[in-house]
Coordinates of C-alpha atoms in Angstrom, one line a residue:
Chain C
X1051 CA -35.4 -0.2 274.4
X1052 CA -39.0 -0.9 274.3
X1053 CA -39.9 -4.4 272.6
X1054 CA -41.4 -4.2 269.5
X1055 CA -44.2 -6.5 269.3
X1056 CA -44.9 -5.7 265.8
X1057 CA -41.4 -7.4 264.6
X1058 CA -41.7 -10.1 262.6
X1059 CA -38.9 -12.3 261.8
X1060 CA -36.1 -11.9 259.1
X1061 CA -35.2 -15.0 257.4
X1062 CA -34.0 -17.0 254.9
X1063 CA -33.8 -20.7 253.6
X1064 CA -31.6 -22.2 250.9
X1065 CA -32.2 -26.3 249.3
X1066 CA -29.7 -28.6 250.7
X1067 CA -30.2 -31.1 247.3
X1068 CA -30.2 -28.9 244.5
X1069 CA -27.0 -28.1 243.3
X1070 CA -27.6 -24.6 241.0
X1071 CA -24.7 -25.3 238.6
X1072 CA -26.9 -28.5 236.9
X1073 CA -29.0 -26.3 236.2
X1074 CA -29.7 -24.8 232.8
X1075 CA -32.2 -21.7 233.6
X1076 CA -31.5 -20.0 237.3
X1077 CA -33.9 -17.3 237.8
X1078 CA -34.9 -14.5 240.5
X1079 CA -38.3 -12.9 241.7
X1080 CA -37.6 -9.9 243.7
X1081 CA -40.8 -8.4 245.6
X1082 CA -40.3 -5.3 247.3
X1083 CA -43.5 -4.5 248.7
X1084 CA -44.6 -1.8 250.8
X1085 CA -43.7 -3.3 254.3
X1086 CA -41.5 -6.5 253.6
X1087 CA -39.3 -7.8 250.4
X1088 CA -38.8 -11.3 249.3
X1089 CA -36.2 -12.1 247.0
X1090 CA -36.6 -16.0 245.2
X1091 CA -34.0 -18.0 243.4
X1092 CA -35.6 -20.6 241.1
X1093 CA -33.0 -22.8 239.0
X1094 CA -35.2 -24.3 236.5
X1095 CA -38.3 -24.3 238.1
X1096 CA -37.2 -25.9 241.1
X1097 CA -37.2 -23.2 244.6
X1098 CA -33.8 -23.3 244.7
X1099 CA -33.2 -19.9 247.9
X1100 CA -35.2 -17.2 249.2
X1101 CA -35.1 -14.5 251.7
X1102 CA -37.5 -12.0 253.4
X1103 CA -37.0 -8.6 255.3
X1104 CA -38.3 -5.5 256.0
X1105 CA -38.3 -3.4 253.2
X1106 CA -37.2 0.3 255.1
X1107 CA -36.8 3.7 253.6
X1108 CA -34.8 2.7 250.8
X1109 CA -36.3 0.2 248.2
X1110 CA -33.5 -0.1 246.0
X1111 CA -30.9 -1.0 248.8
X1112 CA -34.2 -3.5 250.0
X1113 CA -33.8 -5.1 246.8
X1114 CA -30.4 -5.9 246.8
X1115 CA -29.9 -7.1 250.5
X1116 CA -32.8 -9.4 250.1
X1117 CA -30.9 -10.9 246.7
X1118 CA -27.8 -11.1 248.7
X1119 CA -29.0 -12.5 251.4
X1120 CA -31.0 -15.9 249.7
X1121 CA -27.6 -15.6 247.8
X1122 CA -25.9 -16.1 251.1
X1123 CA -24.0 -19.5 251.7
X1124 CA -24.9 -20.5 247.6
X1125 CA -21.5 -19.8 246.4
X1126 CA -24.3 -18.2 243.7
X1127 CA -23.0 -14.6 242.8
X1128 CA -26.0 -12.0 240.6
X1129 CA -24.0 -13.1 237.8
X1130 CA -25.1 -16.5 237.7
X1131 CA -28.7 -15.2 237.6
X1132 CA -30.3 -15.3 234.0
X1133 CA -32.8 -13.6 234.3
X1134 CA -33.9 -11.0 237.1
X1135 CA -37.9 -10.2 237.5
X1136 CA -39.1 -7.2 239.8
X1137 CA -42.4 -6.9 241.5
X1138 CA -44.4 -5.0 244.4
X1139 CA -45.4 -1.8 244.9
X1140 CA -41.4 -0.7 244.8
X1141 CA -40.7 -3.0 241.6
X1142 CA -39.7 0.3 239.7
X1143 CA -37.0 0.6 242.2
X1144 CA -34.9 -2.9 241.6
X1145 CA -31.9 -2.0 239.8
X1146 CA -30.5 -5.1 238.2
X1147 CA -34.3 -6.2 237.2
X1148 CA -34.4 -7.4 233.7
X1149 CA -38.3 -6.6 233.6
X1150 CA -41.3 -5.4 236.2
X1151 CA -44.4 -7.2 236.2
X1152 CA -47.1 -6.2 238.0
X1153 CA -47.9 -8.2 241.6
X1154 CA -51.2 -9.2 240.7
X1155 CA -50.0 -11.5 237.8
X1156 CA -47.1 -12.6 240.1
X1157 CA -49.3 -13.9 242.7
X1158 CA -51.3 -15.8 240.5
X1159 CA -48.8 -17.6 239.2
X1160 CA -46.9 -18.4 242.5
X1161 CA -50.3 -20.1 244.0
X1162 CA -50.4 -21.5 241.3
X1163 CA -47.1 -23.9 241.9
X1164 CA -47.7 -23.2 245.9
X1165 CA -51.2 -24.6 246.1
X1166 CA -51.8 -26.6 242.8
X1167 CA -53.8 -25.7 239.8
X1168 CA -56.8 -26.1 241.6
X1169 CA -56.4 -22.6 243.0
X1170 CA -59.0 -20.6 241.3
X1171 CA -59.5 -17.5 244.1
X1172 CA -56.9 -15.6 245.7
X1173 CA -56.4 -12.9 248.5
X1174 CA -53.5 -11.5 249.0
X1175 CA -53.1 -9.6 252.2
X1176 CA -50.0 -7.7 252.4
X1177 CA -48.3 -4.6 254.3
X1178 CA -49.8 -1.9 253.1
X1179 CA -52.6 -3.4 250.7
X1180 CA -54.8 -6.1 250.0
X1181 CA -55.9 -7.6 246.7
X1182 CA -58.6 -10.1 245.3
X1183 CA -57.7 -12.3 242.6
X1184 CA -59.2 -15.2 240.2
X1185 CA -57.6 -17.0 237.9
X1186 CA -57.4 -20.1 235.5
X1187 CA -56.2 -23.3 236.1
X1188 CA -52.5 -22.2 234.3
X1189 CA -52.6 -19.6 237.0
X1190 CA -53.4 -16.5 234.5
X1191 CA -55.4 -14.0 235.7
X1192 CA -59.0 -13.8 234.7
X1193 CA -60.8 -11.1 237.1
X1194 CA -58.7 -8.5 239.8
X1195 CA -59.1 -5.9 242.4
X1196 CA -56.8 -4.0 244.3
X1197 CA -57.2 -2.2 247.6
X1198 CA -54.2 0.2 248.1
X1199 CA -55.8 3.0 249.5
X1200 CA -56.5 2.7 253.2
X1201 CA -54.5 0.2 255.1
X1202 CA -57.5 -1.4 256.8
X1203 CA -57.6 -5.0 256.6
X1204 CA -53.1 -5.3 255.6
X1205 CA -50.7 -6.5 257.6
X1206 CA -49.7 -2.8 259.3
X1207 CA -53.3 -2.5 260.6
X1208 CA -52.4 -6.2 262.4
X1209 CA -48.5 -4.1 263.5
X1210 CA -50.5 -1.2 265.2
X1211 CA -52.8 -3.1 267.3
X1212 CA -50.0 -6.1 267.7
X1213 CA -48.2 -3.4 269.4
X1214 CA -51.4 -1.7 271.0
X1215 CA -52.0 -4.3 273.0
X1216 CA -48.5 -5.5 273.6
X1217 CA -48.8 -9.0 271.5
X1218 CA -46.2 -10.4 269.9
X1219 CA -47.4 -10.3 266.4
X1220 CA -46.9 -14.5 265.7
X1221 CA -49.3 -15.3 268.3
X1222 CA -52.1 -12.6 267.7
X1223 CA -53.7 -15.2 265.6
X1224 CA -53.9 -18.1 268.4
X1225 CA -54.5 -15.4 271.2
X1226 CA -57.3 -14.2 269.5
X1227 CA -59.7 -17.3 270.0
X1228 CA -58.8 -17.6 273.7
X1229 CA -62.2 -15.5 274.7
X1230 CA -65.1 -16.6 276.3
X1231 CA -67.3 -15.7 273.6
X1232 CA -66.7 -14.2 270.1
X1233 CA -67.1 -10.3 270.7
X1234 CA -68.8 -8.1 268.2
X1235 CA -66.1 -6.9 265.5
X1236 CA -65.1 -3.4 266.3
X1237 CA -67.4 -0.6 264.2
X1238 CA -64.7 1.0 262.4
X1239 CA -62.3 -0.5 259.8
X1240 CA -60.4 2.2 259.7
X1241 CA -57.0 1.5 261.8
X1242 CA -57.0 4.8 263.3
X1243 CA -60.3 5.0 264.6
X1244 CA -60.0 1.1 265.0
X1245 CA -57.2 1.7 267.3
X1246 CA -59.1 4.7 269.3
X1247 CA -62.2 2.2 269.6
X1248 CA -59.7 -0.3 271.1
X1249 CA -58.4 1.9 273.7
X1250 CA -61.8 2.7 274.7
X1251 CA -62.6 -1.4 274.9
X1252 CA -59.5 -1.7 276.9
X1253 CA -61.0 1.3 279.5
X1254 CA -63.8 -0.6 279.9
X1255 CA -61.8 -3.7 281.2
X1256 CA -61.8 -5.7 278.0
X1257 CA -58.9 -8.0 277.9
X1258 CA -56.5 -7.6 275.1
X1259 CA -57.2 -11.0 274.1
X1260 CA -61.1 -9.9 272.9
X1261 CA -59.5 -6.6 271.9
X1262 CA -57.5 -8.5 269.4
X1263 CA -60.4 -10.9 268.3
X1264 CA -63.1 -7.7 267.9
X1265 CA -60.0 -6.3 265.0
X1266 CA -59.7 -10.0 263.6
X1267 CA -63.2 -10.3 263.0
X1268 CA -63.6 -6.6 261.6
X1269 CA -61.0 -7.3 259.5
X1270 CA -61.9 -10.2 258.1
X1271 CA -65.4 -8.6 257.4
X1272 CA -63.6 -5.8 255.2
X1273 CA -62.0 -8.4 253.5
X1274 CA -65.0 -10.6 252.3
X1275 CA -67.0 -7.7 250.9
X1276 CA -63.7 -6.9 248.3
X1277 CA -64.4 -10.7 247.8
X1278 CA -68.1 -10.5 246.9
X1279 CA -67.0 -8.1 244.4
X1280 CA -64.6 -10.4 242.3
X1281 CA -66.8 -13.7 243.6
X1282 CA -64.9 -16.5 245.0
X1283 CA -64.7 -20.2 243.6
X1284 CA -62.9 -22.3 245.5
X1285 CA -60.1 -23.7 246.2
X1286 CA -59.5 -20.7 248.1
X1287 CA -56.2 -19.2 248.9
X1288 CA -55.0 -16.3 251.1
X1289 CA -51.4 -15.6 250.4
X1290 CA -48.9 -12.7 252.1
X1291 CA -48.1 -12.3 256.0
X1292 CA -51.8 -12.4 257.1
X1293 CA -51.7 -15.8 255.3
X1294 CA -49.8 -16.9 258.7
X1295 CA -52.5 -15.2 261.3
X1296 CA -54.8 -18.1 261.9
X1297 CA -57.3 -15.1 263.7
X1298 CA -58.0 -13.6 260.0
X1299 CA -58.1 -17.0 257.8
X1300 CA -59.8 -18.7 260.1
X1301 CA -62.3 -16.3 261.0
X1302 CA -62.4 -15.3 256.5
X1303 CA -63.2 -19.0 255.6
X1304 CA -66.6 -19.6 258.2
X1305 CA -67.5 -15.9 257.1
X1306 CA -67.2 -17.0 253.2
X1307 CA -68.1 -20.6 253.8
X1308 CA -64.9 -21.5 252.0
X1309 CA -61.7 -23.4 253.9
X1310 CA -58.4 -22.2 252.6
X1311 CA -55.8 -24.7 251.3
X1312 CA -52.9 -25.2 253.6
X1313 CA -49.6 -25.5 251.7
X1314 CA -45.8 -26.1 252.7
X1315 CA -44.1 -23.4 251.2
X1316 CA -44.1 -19.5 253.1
X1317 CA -46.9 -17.7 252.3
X1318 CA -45.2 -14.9 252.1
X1319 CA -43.2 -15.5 248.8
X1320 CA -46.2 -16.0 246.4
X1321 CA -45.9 -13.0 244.6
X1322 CA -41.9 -13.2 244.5
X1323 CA -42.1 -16.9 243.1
X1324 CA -44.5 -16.0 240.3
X1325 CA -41.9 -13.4 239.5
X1326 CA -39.1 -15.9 239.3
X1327 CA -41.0 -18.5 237.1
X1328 CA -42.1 -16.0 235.0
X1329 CA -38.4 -14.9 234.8
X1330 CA -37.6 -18.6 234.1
X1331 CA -40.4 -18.4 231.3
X1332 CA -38.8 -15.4 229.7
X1333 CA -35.3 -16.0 229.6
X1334 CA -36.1 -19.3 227.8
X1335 CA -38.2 -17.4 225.4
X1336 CA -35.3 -14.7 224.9
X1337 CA -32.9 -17.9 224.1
X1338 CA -35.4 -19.9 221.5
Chain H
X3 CA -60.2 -11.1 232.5
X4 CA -61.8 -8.3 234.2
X5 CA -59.6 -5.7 235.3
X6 CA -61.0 -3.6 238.3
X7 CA -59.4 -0.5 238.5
X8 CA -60.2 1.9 241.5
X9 CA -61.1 1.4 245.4
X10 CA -63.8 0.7 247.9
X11 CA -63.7 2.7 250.9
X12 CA -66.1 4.6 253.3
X13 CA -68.7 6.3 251.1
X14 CA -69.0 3.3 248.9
X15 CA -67.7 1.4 245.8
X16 CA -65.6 3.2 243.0
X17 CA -64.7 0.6 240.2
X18 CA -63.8 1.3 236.6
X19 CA -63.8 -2.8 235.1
X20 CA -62.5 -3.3 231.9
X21 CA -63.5 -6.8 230.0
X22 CA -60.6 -7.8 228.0
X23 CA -61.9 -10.4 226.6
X24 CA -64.6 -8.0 224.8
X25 CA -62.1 -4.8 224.4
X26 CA -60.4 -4.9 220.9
X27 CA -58.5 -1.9 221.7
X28 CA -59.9 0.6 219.1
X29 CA -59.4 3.5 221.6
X30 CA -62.6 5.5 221.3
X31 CA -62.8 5.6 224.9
X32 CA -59.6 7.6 225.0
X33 CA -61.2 10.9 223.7
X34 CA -64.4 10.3 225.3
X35 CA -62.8 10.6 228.8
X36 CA -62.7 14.2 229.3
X37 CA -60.3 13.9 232.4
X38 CA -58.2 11.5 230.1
X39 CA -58.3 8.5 232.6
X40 CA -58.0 6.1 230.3
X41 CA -54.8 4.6 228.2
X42 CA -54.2 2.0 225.7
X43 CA -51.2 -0.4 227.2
X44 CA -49.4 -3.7 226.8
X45 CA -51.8 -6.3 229.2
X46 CA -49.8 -5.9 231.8
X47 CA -51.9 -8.9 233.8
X48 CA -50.6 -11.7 231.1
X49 CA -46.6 -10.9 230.8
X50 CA -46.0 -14.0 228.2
X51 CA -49.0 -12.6 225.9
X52 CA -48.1 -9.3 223.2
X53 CA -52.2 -8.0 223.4
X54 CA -52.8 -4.5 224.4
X55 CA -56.0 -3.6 226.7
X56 CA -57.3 -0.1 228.0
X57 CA -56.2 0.7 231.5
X58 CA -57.0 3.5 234.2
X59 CA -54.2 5.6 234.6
X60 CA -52.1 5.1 237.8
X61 CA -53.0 8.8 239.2
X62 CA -56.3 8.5 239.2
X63 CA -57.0 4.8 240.8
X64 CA -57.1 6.4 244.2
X65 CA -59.8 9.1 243.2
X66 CA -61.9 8.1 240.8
X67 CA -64.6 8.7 243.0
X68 CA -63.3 12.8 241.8
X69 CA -62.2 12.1 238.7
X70 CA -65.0 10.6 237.3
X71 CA -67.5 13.2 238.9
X72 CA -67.9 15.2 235.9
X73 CA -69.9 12.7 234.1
X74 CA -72.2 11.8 236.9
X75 CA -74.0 15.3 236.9
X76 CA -76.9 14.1 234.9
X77 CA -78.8 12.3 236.8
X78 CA -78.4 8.1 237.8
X79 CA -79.6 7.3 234.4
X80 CA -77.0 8.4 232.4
X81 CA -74.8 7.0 230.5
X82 CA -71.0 7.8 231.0
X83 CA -69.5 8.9 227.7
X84 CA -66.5 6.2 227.8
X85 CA -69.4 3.4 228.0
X86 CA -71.5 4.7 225.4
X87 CA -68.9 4.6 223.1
X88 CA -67.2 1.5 223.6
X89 CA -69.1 -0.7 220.7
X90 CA -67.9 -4.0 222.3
X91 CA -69.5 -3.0 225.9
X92 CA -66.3 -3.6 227.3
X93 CA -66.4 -1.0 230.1
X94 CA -68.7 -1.1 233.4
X95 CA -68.8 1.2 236.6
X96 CA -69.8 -0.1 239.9
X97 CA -72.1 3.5 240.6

């Protein structure tokens, strides 16, 4: 079989010194986006588990493997759970959720405990969508946009030319400053003529390696005009998989003049976090 | 909060904001709309407050560009109908 340089990896992660049965709240953020689904086990506050996977054909089923698997090796069982909050594009579509909240408040609030309450901008670059968000110092959100229509400047824009050019899709970020000179972003940002521009590059003798930094830099450029829109106050943040691709943030801070804040939890569960401290929030309401 | 509602994409800007903080959800917009974009919903954005705030439906965030096309006809000066009667100048288009 042909690799597939587009694959990112599965994984999942569980606390080795929190033991869930002191707890009094245990909550779960599931977000099943458009491209990958995190699930997020919180027991009172604290990040307790969490998984993420590819989110296939079938959103509910997405849903539930992602709870069983940060479930995996707990001794945890769904019954154990308080409260269940849903999120993403495909939140409709988690069966055991107790409620749906949109992703754009989720988000918020995950940076929020991810980066510190000094987090006032946020980009979140997912799969299949990208979205500019401020907010207050509780993490609440005081100003959005959302760009779900075309899939320029998401994560599946970085899979098609990851696998264009035969890059692993980790090391597209690193590869993509090993050029003599930064190369003039490629015209379009759509991916499909961005991809038909790259082949041409690629005729002409360009290595993949400026290939790969021409689509950074054009897609960082998309992103900072949804920026201007919203205006950005720092401290910056860019959460979701392109959160990971050092080609985009670092090419999106010099381009905004902002540096984005680094932080030791996975990027990619922001918006799966929020959701399980804002379960943790409601299921304490629901008791008092 | 400002809500944007709508998308940017080759042939320019298409944004419907809605200032919450200045929307007291009286729902005159709703009839002025004569595509019926607009609905009055549980703030969505703020799960742990009970307000209510006027929203762009889901089927039409992805054309508003279309849907709002009917009320552009007059000229650049104009005045879409869902702004002029909004009393708290809650609502804004980026056209």
């Amino acid at each position: 079989m042909a690799k597939e340089f587009w694959r990112w990896k599965e994984y999942n992660w569980k606390s080795e010194t929190i033991d869930w049965k002191d707890g009094n709240t245990v909550s779960c953020g599931i977000d099943v986006g458009s491209v990958s689904s995190q699930a997020v086990i919180l027991v009172d506050g604290e990040l307790y588990a969490y998984s993420s996977m590819r989110t296939g054909s079938d959103s509910p089923m997405s849903a539930t493997n992602a709870m069983n698997w940060a479930l995996e090796d707990t001794g945890m069982t769904q019954d154990n759970v308080h409260y269940v909050v849903g999120t993403g594009y495909g939140r409709v579509n988690v069966p055991f959720a107790n409620k749906t909240i949109t992703e754009i408040a989720c988000h918020a609030r995950g940076a929020n405990l991810m980066y510190g309450n000094t987090v006032r901008t946020i980009l979140d670059m997912g799969g299949q969508d990208c979205k500019a968000i401020r907010c207050d110092e509780k993490g609440k959100v005081t100003n959005f946009l959302m760009n779900d229509k075309c899939a320029a400047g998401t994560g599946r824009g970085m899979e098609v030319f990851a696998d264009l050019l035969s890059i692993p899709i980790e090391d597209v970020g690193e590869l993509s400053f090993q050029v003599d000179e930064e190369p003039p972003p490629v015209s379009s940002t759509c991916v499909v003529f961005a991809k038909t521009e790259a082949t041409g590059l690629l005729r002409e003798g360009w290595p993949k390696n400026k290939v790969i930094a021409a689509y950074c830099s054009a897609m960082s450029h998309r992103v900072v005009t949804l920026l201007q829109r919203i205006g950005v106050e720092s401290d910056f943040v860019i959460t979701g998989g392109i959160g990971k691709n050092v080609g985009i943030v670092r090419r999106l801070s010099q381009e905004l003049g902002f540096e984005t804040l680094k932080t030791n939890y996975d990027s990619q569960i922001a918006g799966a976090l929020g959701a399980a401290l804002f379960g943790r929030a409601l299921a304490e309401k629901a008791r008092n | 909060m400002i809500a944007n509602f709508g998308y940017k994409d080759g042939s320019g800007d298409f944004y419907i904001s809605i200032d919450t903080d200045k929307c007291n959800g009286c729902g005159d917009c709703i009839p002025a709309c004569p595509v019926g974009l607009l609905q009055i919903r549980e703030n969505e954005y703020d799960p742990m407050a009970d307000d209510n705030m006027v929203v762009v439906l889901e089927e039409h965030r992805k054309k508003i560009k279309y849907s709002c096309a009917p009320c552009k006809n007059e000229g650049k000066d104009s005045i879409l109908p869902c702004v002029k009667v909004c009393l708290p100048n809650a609502i804004t288009h980026s056209w």
